[in-house]
Short mmCIF file of C-alpha atoms in Angstrom, two decimals:
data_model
loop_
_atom_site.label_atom_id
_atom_site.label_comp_id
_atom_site.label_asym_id
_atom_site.label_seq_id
_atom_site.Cartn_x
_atom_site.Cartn_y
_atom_site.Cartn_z
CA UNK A 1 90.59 131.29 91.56
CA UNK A 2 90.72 127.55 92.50
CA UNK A 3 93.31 126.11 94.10
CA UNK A 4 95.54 123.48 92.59
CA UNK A 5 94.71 119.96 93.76
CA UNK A 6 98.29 119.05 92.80
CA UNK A 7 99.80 118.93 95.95
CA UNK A 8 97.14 115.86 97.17
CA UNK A 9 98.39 114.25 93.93
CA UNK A 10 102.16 114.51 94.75
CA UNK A 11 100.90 113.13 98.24
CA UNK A 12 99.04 110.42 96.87
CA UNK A 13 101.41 109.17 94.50
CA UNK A 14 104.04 108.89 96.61
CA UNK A 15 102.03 107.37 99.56
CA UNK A 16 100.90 104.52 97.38
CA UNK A 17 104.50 104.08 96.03
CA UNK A 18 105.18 103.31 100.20
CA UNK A 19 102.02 100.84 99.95
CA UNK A 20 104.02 98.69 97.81
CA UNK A 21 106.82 97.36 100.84
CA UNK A 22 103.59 95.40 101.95
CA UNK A 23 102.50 93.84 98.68
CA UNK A 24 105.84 93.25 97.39
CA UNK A 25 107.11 90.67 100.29
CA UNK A 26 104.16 88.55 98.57
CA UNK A 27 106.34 88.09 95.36
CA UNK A 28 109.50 88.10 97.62
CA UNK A 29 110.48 84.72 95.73
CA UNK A 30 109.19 85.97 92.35
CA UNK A 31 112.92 86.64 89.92
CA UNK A 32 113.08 90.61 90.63
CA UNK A 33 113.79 91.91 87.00
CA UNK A 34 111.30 89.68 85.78
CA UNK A 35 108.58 90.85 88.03
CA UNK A 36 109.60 94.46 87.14
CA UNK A 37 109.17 94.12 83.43
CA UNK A 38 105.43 92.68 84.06
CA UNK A 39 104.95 95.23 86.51
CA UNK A 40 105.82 97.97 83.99
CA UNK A 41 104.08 95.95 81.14
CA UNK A 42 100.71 96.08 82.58
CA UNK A 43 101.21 100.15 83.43
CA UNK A 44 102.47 100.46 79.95
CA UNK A 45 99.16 98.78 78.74
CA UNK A 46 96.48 100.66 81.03
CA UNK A 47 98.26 104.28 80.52
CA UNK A 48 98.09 103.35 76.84
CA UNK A 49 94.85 102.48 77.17
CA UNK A 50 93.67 105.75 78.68
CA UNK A 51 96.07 107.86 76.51
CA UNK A 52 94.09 106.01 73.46
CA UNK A 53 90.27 106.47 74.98
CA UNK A 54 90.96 110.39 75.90
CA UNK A 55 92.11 110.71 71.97
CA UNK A 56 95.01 113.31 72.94
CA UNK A 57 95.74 114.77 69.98
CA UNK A 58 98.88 113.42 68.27
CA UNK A 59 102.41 114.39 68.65
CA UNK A 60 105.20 114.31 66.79
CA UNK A 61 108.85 113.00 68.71
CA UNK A 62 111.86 114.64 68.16
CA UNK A 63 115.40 112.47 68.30
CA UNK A 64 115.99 114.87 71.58
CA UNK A 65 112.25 113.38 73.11
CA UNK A 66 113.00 110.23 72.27
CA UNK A 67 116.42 110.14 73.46
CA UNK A 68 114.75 111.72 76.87
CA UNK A 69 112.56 108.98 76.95
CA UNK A 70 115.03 106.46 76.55
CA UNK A 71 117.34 108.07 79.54
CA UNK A 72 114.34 108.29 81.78
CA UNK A 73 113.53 104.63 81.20
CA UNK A 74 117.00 103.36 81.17
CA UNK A 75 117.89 105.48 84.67
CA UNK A 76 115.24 106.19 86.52
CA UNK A 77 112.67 103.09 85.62
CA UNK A 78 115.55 100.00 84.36
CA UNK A 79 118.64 101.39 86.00
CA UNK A 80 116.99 102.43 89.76
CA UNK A 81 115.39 98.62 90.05
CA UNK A 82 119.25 96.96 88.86
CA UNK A 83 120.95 99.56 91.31
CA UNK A 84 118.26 98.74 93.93
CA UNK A 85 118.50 94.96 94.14
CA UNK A 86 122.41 95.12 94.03
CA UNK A 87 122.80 97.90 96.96
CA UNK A 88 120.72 94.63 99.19
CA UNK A 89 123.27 92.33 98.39
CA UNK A 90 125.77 94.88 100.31
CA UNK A 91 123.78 96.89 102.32
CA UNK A 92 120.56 96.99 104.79
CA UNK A 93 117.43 98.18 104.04
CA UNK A 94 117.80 101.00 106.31
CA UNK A 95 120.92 102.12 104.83
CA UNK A 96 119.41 102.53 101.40
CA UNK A 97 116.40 103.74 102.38
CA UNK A 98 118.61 106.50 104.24
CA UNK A 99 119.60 107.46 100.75
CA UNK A 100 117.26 106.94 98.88
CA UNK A 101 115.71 109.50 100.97
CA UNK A 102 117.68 112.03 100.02
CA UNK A 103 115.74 112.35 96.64
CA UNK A 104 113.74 115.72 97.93
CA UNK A 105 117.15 117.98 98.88
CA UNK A 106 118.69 116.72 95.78
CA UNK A 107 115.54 117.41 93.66
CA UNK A 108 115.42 121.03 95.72
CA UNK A 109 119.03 121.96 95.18
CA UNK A 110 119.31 120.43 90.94
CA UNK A 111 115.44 121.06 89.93
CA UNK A 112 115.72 124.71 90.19
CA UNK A 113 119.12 124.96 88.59
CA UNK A 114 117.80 123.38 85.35
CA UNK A 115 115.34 125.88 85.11
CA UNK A 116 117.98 128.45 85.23
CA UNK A 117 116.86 130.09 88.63
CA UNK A 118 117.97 130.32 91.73
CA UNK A 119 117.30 127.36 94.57
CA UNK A 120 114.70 128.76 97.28
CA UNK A 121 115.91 129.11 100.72
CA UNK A 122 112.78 127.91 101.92
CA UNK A 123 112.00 124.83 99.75
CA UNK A 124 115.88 123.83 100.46
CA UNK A 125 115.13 124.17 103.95
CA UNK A 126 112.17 122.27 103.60
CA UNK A 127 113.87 119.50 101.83
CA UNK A 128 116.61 118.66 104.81
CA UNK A 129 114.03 118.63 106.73
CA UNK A 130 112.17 116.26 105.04
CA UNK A 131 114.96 113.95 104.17
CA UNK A 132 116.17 114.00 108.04
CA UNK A 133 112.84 113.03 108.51
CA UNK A 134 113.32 109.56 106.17
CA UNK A 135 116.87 109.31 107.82
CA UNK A 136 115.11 108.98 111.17
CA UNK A 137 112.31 106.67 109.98
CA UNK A 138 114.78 104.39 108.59
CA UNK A 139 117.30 104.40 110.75
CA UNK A 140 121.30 104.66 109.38
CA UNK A 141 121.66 100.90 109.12
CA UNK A 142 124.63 99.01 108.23
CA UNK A 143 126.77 98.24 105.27
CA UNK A 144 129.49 98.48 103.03
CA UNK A 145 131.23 101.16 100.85
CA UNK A 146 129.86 98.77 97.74
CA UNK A 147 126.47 99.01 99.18
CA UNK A 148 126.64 102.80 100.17
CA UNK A 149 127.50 103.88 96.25
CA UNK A 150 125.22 100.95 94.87
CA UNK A 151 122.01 103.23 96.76
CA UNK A 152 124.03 106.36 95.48
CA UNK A 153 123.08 104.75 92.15
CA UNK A 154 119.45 103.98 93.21
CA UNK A 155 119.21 108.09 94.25
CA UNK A 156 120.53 109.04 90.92
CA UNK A 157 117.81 107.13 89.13
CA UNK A 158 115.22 108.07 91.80
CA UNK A 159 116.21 111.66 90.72
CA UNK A 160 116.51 110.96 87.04
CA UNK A 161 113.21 110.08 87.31
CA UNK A 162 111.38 113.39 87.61
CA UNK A 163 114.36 115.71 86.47
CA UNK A 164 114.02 114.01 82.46
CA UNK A 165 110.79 114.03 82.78
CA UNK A 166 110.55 118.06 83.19
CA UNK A 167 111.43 118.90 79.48
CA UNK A 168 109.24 116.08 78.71
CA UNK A 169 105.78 117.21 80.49
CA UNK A 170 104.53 120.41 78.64
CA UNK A 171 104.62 118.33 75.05
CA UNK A 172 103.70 114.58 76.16
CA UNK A 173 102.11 115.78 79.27
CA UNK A 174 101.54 113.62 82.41
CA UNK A 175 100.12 110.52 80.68
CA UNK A 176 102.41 109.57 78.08
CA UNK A 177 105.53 110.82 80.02
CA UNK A 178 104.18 108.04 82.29
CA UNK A 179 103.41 105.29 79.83
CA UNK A 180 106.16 105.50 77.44
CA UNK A 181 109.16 104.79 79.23
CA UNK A 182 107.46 102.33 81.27
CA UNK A 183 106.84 100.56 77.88
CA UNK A 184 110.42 101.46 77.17
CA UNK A 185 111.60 99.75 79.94
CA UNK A 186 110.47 96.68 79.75
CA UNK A 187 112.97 95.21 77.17
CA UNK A 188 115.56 96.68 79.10
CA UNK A 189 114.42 94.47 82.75
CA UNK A 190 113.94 91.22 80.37
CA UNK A 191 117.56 91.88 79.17
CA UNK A 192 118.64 92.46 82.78
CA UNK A 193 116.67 89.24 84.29
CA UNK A 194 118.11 87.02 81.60
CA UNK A 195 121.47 88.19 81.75
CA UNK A 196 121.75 87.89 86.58
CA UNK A 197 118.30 85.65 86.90
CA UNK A 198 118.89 83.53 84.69
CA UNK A 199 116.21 81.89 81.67
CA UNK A 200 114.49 80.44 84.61
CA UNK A 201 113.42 83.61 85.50
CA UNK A 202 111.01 83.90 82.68
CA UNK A 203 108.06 82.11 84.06
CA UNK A 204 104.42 82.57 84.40
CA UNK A 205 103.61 84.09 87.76
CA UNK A 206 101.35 82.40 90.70
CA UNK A 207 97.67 83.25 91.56
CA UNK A 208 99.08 85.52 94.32
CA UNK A 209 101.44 86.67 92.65
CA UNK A 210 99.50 87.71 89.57
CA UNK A 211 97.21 89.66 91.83
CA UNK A 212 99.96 91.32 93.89
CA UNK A 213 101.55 92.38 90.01
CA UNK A 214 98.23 94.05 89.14
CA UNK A 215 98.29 95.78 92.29
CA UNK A 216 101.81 97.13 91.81
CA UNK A 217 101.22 97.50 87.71
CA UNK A 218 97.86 99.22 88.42
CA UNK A 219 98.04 101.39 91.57
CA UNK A 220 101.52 101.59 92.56
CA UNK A 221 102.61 102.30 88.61
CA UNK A 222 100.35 103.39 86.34
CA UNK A 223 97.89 105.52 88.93
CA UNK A 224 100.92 106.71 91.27
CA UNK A 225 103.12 108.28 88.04
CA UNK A 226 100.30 109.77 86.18
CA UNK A 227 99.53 111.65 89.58
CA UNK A 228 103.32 112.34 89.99
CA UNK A 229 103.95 113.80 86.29
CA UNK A 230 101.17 116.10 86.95
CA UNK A 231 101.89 117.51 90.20
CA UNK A 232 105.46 117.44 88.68
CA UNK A 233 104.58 119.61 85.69
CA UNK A 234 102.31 121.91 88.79
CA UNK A 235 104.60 122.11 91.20
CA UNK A 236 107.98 122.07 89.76
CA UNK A 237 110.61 119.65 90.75
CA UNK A 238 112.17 121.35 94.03
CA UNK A 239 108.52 121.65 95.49
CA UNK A 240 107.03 118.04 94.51
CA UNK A 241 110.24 116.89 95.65
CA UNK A 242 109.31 117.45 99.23
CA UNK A 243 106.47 114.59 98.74
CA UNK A 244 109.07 111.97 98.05
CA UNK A 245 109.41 111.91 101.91
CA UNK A 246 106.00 110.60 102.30
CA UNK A 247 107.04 106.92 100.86
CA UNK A 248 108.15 105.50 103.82
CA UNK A 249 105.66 107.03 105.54
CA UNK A 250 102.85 105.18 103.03
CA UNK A 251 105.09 101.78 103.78
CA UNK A 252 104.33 102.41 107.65
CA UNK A 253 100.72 102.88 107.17
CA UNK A 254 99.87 99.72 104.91
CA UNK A 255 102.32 97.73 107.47
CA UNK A 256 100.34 98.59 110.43
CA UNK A 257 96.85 99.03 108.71
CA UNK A 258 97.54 95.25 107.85
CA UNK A 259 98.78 94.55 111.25
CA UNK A 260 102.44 93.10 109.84
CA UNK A 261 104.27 95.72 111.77
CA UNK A 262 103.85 98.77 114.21
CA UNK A 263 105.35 102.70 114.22
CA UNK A 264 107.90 102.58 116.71
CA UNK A 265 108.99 106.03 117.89
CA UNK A 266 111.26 106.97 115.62
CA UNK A 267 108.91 105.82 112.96
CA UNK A 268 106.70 108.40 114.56
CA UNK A 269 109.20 111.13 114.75
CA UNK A 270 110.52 110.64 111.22
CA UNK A 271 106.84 110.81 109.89
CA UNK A 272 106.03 114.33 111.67
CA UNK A 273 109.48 115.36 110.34
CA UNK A 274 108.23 114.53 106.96
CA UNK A 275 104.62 116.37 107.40
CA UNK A 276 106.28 119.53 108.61
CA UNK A 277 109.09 119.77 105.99
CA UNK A 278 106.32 119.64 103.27
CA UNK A 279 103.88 121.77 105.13
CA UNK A 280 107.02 124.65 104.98
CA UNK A 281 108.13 124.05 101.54
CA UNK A 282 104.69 124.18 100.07
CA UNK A 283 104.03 127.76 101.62
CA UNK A 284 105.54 130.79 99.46
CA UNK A 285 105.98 133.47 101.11
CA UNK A 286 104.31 136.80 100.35
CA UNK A 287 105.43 139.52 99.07
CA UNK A 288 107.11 142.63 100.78
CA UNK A 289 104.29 145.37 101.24
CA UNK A 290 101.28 142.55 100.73
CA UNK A 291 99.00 142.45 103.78
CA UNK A 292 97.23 139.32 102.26
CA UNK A 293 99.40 136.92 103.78
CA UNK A 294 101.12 133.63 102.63
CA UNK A 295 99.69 133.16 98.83
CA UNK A 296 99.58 130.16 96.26
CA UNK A 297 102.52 130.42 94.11
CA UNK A 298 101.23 130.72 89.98
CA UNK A 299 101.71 127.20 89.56
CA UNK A 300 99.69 126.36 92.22
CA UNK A 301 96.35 128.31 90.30
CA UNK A 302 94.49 126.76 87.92
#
């Protein structure tokens, strides 16, 4: 009996998601949709890559996968960047990130409920806490009613994210689930930079900016949502949920690490918030009569 090491993956993931804050104020004047679409392009191309090399054995898509595949691109890939980039234009970063932050409670309280069971009082628990935690680290902020439902459209695709990708994960599994509607998506941002960038968006990318798009296309994509899918398809949704808190902690870190910006006390606070809400939700507790104490739930075996 070995346990799971899907709960550093969830952590990982979603701290190197954070890492990209840093790296993507170097492509700050970069067209945003455009830089998406090559972002996703190059994850697209290295998941590919690996899914080709580890010769998975073939499967055969259903109309209802590849409708699944299309949602999850369109929403939580194509859909969370256009929602994203609007709610700035009519809201603070803190505001959204406020939001945005509720993605664990909402995963807790809707993962759980698709899987025709009941939400656990614990891992519910866990998930305020968590996203109260994000809420302090990123303060309320300041903006509009626009701006407010614009990052209520960011959350949505932020949750539509993992929830389409549960039906998804025990056919495709955690590599293709992760390459294909990043591949998908890419049409979809081109489409969306002509259409608000403009065919001046289109253009070859700087030296810089080329290496800060491999970073994000590399690490921050194709590494960070292989490791998601799979603790995803470990740990169910409500439970990996509770890891979406550590983004803005992973943003802190690689601000301060590169000495751009320091952890003020409530960045502080809202980070220990984070670590205990996770350190809760990921206990189960044992059952009535069992003197072993706390125990790995059976996803958590391998």
């Amino acid at each position: 009996m070995k346990f799971s090491a899907a709960p550093v993956g969830a952590a990982s993931a979603m701290l190197l998601v954070g890492t990209s804050t840093a790296v993507s104020a170097t492509i700050a004047d970069y067209p945003v949709f455009a830089g998406q679409a090559l972002r996703y392009g190059l994850a697209a191309v290295i998941l590919l890559a690996v899914v080709r090399q580890q010769r998975l054995p073939r499967v055969r898509l259903t109309p209802r996968d590849v409708l699944l595949l299309l949602a999850l691109a369109a929403t939580g890939l194509a859909g969370f960047n256009v929602f994203l980039v609007e709610a700035t234009r009519h809201a603070g970063p803190a505001m959204i990130a406020a939001v945005v932050g509720a993605v664990p409670l909402v995963l807790a309280l809707v993962g759980p409920l698709m899987e025709r069971r009941r939400p656990a009082p614990r891992t519910v628990g866990a998930a305020v806490v968590v996203a109260l935690g994000t809420a302090v680290a990123a303060g309320l902020g300041s903006g509009s009613m626009t701006g407010f439902l614009l990052a209520l459209g960011a959350l949505a695709g932020e949750v539509a994210f993992s929830l389409l990708a549960v039906p998804l994960l025990p056919k495709l599994g955690p590599l293709r689930v992760a390459a294909y509607p990043a591949a998908l998506s890419v049409p979809m941002l081109l489409v969306a930079s002509l259409v608000m960038e403009g065919t001046a968006s289109l253009r070859l990318p700087t030296s810089g900016e080329a290496a800060a798009f491999g970073y994000l296309g590399a690490i921050v994509t194709a590494a960070a949502f292989f490791l998601w899918y799979d603790a995803l398809r470990r740990l169910g949704a409500d439970r990996a949920g509770l890891f979406a808190g550590l983004v803005p902690v992973g943003a802190l870190l690689t601000t301060v690490v590169l000495g751009i910006g320091h952890a003020g006390p409530a960045d502080v606070t809202g980070a220990l918030l984070v670590a205990a809400g996770v350190a809760v939700g990921m206990r189960t507790p044992r059952p009535a009569g069992d003197p072993r104490g706390d125990r790995p739930g059976i996803r958590e075996l391998v």
